[in-house]
Coordinates of C-alpha atoms in Angstrom, one line a residue:
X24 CA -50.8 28.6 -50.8
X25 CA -49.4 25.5 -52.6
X26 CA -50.3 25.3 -56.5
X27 CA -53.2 23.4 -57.6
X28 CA -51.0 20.3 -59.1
X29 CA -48.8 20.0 -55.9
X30 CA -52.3 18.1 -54.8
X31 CA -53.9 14.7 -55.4
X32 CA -57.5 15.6 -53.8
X33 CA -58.2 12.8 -53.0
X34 CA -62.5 12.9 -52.0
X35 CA -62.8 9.4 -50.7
X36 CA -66.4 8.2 -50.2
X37 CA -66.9 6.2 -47.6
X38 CA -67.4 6.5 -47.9
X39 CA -82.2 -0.5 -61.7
X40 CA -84.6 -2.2 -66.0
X41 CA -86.6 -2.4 -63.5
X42 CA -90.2 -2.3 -63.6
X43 CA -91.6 -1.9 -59.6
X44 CA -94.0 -4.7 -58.6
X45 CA -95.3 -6.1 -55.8
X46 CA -95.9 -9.6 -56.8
X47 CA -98.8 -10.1 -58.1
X48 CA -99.5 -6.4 -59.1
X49 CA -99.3 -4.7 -62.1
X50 CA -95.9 -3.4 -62.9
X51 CA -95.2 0.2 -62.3
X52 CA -92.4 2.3 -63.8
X53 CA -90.5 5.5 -62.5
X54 CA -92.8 7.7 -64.6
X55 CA -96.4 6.0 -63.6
X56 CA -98.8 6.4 -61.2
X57 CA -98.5 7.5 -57.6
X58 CA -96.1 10.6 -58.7
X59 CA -94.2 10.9 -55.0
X60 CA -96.3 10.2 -52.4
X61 CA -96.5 7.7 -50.1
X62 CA -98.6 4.9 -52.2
X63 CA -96.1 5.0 -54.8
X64 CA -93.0 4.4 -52.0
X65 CA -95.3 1.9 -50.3
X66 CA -96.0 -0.4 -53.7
X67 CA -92.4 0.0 -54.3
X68 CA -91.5 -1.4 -50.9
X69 CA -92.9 -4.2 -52.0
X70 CA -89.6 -5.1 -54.2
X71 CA -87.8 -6.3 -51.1
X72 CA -87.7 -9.2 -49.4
X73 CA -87.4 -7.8 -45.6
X74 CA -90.3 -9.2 -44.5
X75 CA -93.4 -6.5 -44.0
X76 CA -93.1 -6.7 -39.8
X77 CA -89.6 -5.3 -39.8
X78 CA -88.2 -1.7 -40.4
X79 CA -85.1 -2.2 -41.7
X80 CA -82.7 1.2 -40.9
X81 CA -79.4 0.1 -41.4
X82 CA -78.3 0.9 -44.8
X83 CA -75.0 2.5 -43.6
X84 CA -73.7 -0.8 -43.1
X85 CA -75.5 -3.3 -46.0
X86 CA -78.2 -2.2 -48.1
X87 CA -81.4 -4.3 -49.1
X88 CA -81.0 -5.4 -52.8
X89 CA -84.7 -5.5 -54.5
X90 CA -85.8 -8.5 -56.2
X91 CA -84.7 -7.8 -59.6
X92 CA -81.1 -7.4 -58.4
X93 CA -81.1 -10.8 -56.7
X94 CA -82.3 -12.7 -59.4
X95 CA -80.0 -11.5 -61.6
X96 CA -77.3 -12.5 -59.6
X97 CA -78.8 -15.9 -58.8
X98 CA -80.2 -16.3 -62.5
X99 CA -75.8 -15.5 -64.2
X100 CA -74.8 -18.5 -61.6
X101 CA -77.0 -21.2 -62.9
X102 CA -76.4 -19.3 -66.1
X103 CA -72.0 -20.1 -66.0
X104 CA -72.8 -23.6 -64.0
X105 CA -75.6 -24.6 -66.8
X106 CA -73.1 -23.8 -70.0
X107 CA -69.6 -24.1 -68.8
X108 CA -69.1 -26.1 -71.2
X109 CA -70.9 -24.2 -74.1
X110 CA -67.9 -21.7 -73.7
X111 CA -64.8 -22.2 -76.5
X112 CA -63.2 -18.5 -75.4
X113 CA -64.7 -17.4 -79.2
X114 CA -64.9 -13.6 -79.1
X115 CA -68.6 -14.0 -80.1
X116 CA -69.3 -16.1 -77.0
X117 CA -70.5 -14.3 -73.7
X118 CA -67.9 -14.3 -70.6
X119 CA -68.0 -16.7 -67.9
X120 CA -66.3 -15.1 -65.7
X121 CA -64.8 -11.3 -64.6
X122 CA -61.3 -10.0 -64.0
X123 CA -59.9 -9.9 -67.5
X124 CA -62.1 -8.2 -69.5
X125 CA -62.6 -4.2 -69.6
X126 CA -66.5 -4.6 -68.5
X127 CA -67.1 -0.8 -70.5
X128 CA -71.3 -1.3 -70.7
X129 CA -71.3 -1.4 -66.7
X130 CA -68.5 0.6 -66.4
X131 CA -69.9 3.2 -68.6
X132 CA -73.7 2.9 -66.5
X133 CA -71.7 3.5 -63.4
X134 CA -69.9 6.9 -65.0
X135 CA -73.1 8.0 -66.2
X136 CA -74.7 7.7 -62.9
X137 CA -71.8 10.3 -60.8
X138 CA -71.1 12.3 -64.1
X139 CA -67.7 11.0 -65.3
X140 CA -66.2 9.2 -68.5
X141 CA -66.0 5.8 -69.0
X142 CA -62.0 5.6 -68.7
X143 CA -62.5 7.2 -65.8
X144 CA -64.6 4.6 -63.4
X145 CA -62.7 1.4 -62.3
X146 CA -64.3 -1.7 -60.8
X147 CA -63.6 -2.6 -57.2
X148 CA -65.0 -5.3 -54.7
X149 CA -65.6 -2.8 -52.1
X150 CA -64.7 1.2 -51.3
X151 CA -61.6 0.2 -48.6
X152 CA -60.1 -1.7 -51.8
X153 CA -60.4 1.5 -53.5
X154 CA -59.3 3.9 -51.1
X155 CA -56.0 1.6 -50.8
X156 CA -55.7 1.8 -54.5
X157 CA -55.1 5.8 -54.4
X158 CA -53.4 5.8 -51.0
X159 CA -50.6 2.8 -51.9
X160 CA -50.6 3.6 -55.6
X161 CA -49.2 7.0 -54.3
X162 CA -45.7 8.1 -54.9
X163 CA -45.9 10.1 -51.7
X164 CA -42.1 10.8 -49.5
X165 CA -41.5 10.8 -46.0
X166 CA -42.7 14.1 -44.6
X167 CA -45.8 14.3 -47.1
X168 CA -48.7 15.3 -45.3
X169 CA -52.7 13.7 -45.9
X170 CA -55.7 15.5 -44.1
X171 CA -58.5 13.3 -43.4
X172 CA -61.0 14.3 -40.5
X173 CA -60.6 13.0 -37.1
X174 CA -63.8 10.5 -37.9
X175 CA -62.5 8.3 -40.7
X176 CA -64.1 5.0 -40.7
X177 CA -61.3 2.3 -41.4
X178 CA -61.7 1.7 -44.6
X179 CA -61.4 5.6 -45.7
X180 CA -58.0 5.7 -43.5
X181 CA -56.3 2.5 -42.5
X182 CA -54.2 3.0 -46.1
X183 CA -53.1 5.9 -44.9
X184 CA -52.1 4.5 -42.0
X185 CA -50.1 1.9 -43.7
X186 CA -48.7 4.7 -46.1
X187 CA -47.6 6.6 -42.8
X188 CA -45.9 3.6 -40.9
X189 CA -44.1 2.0 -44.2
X190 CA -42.8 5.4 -45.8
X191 CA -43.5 8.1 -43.0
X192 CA -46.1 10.2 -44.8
X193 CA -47.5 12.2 -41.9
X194 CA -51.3 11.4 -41.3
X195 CA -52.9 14.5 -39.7
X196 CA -56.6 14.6 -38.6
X197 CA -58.8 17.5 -38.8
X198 CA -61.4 17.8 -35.8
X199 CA -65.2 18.1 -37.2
X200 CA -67.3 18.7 -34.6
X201 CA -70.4 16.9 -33.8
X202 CA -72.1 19.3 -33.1
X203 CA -70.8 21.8 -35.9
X204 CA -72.9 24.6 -36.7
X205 CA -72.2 25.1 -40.5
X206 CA -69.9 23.8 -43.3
X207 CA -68.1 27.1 -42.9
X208 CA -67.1 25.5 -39.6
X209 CA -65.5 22.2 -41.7
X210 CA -63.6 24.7 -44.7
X211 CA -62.4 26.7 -42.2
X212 CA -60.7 24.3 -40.1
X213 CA -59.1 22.3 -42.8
X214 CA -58.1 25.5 -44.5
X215 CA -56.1 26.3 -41.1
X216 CA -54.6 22.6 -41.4
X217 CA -53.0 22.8 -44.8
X218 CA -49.1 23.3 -44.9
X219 CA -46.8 23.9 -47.5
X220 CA -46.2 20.0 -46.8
X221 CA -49.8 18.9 -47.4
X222 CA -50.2 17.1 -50.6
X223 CA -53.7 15.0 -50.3
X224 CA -57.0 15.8 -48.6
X225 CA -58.8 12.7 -48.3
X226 CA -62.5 12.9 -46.4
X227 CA -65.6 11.0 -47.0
X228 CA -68.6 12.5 -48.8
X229 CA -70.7 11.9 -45.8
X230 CA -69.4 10.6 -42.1
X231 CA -70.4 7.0 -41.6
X232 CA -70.8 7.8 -38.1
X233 CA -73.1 10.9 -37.0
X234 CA -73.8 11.0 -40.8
X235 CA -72.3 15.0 -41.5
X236 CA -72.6 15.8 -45.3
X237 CA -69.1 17.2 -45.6
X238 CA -68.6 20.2 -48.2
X239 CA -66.9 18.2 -50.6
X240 CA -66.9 20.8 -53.4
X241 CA -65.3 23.8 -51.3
X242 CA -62.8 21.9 -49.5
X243 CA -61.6 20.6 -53.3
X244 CA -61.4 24.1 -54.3
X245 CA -59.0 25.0 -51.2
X246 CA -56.5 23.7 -53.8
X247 CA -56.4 20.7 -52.0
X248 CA -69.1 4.2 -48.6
X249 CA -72.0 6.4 -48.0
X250 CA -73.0 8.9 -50.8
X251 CA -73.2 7.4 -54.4
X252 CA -77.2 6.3 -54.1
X253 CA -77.7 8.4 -51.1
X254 CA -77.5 11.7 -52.6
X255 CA -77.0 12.5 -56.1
X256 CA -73.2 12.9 -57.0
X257 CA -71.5 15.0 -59.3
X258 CA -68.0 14.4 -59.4
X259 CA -67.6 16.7 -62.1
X260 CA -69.0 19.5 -59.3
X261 CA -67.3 18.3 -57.0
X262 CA -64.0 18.6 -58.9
X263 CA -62.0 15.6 -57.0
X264 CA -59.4 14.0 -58.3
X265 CA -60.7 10.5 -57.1
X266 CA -63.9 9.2 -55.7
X267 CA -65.4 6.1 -54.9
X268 CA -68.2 4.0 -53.0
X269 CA -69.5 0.9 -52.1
X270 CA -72.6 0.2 -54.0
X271 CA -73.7 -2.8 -51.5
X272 CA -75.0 -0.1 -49.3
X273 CA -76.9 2.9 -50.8
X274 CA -77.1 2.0 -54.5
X275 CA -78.3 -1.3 -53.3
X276 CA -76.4 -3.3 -55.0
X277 CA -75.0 -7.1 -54.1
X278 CA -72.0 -7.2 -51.5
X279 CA -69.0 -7.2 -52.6
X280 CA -69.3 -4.6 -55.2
X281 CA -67.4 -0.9 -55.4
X282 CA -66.1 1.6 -58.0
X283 CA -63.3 4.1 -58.0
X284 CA -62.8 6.9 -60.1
X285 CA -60.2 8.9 -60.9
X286 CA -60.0 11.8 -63.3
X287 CA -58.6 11.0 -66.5
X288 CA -55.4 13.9 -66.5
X289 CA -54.0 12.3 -62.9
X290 CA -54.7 8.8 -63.5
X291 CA -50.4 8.1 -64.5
X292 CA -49.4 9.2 -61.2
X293 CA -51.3 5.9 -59.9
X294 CA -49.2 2.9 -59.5
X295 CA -51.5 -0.5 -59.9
X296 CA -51.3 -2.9 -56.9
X297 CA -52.4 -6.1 -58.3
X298 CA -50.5 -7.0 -61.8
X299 CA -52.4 -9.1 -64.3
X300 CA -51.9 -8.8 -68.3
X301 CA -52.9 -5.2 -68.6
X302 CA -51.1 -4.0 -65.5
X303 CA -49.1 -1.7 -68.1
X304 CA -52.1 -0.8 -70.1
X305 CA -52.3 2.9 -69.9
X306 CA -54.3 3.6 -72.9
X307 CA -57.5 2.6 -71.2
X308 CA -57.8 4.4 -68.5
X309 CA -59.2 2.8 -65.3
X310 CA -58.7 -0.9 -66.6
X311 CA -54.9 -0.3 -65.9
X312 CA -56.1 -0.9 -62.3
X313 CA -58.9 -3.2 -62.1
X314 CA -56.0 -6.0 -63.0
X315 CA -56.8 -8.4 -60.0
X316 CA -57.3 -11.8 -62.1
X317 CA -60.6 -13.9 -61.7
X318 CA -63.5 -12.1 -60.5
X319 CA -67.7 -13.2 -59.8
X320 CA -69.0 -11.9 -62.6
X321 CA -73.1 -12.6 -61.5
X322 CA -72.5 -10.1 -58.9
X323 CA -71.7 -7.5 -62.1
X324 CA -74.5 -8.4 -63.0
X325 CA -76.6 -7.6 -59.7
X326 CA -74.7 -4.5 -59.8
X327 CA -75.5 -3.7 -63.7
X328 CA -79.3 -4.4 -62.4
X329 CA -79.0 -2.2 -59.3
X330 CA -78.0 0.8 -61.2
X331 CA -80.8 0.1 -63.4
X332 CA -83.3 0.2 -60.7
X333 CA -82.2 3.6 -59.5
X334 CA -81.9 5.0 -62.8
X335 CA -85.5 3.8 -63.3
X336 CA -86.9 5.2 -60.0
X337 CA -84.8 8.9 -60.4
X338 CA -81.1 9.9 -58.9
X339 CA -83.1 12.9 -57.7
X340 CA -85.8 11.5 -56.1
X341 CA -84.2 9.0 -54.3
X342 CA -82.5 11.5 -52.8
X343 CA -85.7 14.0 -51.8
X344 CA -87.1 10.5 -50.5
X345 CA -83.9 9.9 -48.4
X346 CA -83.6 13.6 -47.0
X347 CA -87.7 13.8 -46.3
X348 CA -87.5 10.7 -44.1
X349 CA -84.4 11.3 -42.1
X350 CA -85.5 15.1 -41.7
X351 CA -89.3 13.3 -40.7
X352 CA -87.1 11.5 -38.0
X353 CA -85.0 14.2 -36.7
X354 CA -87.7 16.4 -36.3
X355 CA -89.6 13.9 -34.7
X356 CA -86.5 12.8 -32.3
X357 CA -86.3 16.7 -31.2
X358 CA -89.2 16.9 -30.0
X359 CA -88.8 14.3 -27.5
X360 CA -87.6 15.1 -23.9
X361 CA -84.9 13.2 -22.8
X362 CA -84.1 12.6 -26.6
X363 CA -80.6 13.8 -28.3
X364 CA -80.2 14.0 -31.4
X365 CA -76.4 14.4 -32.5
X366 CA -76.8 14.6 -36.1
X367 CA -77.4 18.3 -37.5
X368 CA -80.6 19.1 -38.4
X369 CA -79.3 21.4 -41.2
X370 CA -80.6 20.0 -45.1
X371 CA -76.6 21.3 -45.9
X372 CA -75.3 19.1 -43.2
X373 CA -77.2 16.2 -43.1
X374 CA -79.4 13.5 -45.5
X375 CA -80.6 10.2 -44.5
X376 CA -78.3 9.5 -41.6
X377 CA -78.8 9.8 -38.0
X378 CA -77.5 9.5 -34.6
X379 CA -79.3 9.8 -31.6
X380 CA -80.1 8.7 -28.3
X381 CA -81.9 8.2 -24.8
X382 CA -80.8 9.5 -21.4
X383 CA -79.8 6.5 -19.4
X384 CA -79.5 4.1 -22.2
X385 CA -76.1 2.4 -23.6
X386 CA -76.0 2.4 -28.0
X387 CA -76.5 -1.4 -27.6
X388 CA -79.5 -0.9 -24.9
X389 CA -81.3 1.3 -27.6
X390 CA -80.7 -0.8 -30.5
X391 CA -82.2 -4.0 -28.7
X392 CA -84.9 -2.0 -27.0
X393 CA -86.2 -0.8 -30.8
X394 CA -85.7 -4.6 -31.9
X395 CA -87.7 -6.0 -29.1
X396 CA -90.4 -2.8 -29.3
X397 CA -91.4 -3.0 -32.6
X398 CA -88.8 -5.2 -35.1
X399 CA -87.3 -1.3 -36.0
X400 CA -83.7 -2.4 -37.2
X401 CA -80.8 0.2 -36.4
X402 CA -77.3 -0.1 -35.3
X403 CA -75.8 0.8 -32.0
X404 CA -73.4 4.0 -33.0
X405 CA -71.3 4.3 -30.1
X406 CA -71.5 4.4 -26.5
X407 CA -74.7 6.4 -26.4
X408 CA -76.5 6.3 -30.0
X409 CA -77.8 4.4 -32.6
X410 CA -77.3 5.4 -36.4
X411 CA -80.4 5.1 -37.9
X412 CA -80.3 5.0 -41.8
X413 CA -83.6 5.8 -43.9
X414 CA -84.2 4.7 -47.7
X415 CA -86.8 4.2 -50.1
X416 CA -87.7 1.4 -48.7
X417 CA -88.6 2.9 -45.6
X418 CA -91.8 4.9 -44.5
X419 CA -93.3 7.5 -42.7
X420 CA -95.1 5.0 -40.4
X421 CA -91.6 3.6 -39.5
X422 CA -90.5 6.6 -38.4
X423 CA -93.5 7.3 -36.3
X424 CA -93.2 3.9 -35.1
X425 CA -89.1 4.9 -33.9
X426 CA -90.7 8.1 -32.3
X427 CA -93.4 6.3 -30.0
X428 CA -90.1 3.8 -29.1
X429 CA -88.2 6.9 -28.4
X430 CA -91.1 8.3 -26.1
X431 CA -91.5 5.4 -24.2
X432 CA -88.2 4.9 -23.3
X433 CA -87.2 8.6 -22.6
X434 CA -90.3 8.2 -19.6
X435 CA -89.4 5.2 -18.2

């Protein structure tokens, strides 16, 4: 077995003040009225714009940013354009713009929020930026080895891919099963893959495909885009090395947001890949590499408001929200001849993502047919399945609505 520091494990995710109104309605806070049940999602649906005939499922792609996160973007840009030139670089003066400064109140908000220190969460624009961060800032030799599972998306394996072809780390991928039965099945198999050669594990959190809630915290212990908002992350549990996500989707935050972290004691055996003043900086943790020159600062701000809102609403119950609707709709799905659904229906295994599909029916046919049925929003998943993402702002009647789709389609 190789020692403990012979590994970078590398978990790779990919990976709000806010009252709740409905306009026009009195404002109701995380700790009000309505405790959990379905008035209380319902009113809070109420602080996104999708319009009330659609059913929007496809967070595993973009999330839907609520109202207070939108108008904080749009009120900092007329804020910067309104009082450009207010702005004489005094060090009482507020910033105009993002890249240069440390950013420690959102940066601190954001380690709060998955358990971490403040040195150790960097700002990204998105969780592939990230992921090339750890993978190029690397010192890894030719002959290295890197586990990732055989259903990366891109961004959680394309640096590795760059890493492999321009120094000839080996890249080997360990088979999950669709279909797997328990997350025994997943330590076991990359606990057969690891070689005295294998220096970094790096595999999502949760499958951006079939949506398989990997067993982040055991495979870490072998000594070896989609989570952070989803379920309630402790990296700190977890015990990675590095971790990071794309707030634009689950957190609902504005696009073009992400964070990285990277735990404090390995952070020197990262390289930086963009070099601005602070490059060098190693003394302040994470800002070392968040050196990429002029950033939007207004979408900080959406994503200071965005963490906000969930904070307000509850990490935890968000995620028993998120879990009791995509459990609603694979129970539902199952019970439905003609109906598969890939996803496992095990709480360990599985959260707010799911694949499925109709006998006879293309990804794309299914998709259109839900769009065309009743305005239900998912993405085609492959040749045969739709992903189908739920969130708060989802409801039960959604997913009945999907089930009576799924019904009429599996008799035609």
């Amino acid at each position: 077995m190789i020692a403990r520091r012979e590994f970078v494990r590398s978990i790779l995710a990919g990976s709000a003040a806010a009252a709740v109104t409905r306009p026009g309605a009195p404002v109701v806070g995380a700790q009000e009225a309505f405790q959990d049940g379905e008035p209380y999602w319902a009113h809070l649906r109420w602080q996104f714009l999708i319009p009330e005939d659609q059913a929007y499922f496809n967070t595993g792609t973009l999330g839907a940013s609520p109202r207070v996160v939108i108008d904080a973007v749009a009120d900092h840009v007329r804020y910067v354009e309104e009082s450009l030139a207010l702005w004489d670089y005094s060090p009482d003066k507020p910033e105009r713009l993002a890249g240069y400064r440390p950013e420690r109140g959102l940066r601190q908000k954001l380690a709060d929020y998955i358990h971490a220190d403040l040195d150790e969460v960097g700002l990204t624009v998105n969780a592939t930026m990230a992921m090339n961060t750890v993978a190029n800032g690397l010192d890894l030799r030719a002959g290295d080895e890197v586990l990732i599972t055989d259903k990366e998306h891109p961004g959680g394996r394309t640096g590795w891919d760059l890493k492999q072809k321009r120094y000839g780390v080996i890249v080997r991928e360990v088979p999950v099963p669709a279909t797997v039965a328990s997350p025994d099945e997943i330590v076991r198999a990359f606990e057969a893959a690891i070689t005295p050669s294998t220096r970094v594990i790096a595999v999502p959190h949760i499958i951006s495909g079939p949506g398989i809630i990997l067993p982040v915290r055991r495979l870490c212990a072998l000594d070896g885009a989609q989570a952070v908002g989803h379920l309630h992350v402790n990296v700190r549990e977890i015990g990675c090395d590095a971790y990071f996500s794309s707030p634009h989707k689950w957190m609902l935050a504005p696009k073009g947001t992400g964070f990285l972290y990277i735990r404090r004691d390995v952070q020197d055996r990262i390289w930086t890949l963009l070099a601005s003043s602070q490059w060098n900086n190693y003394r302040d943790g994470m800002f070392r590499l968040m050196q990429w020159g002029t950033l939007n600062q207004s979408l900080l701000r959406g994503l200071e408001a965005a963490v906000d809102f969930m904070n307000a609403i509850g990490r935890d119950r968000i995620e028993e929200r998120v879990r009791f609707l995509g459990s609603s709709l694979r129970k539902g799905l199952s019970q439905v001849a003609g109906v598969t659904v890939v996803t496992p229906m095990l709480p360990e295994l599985s959260a707010g993502i799911t694949h499925w599909g109709v006998a006879g029916l293309s990804g794309r046919q299914l998709q259109d047919e839900l769009w065309a049925r009743r305005k239900i929003r998912v993405r085609a998943g492959g040749e045969q399945v739709v992903r189908q993402s739920t969130h708060i702002y989802n409801s039960l009647s959604e997913i009945e609505a999907t089930v009576a789709v799924a019904k009429a389609l599996a008799a035609r």
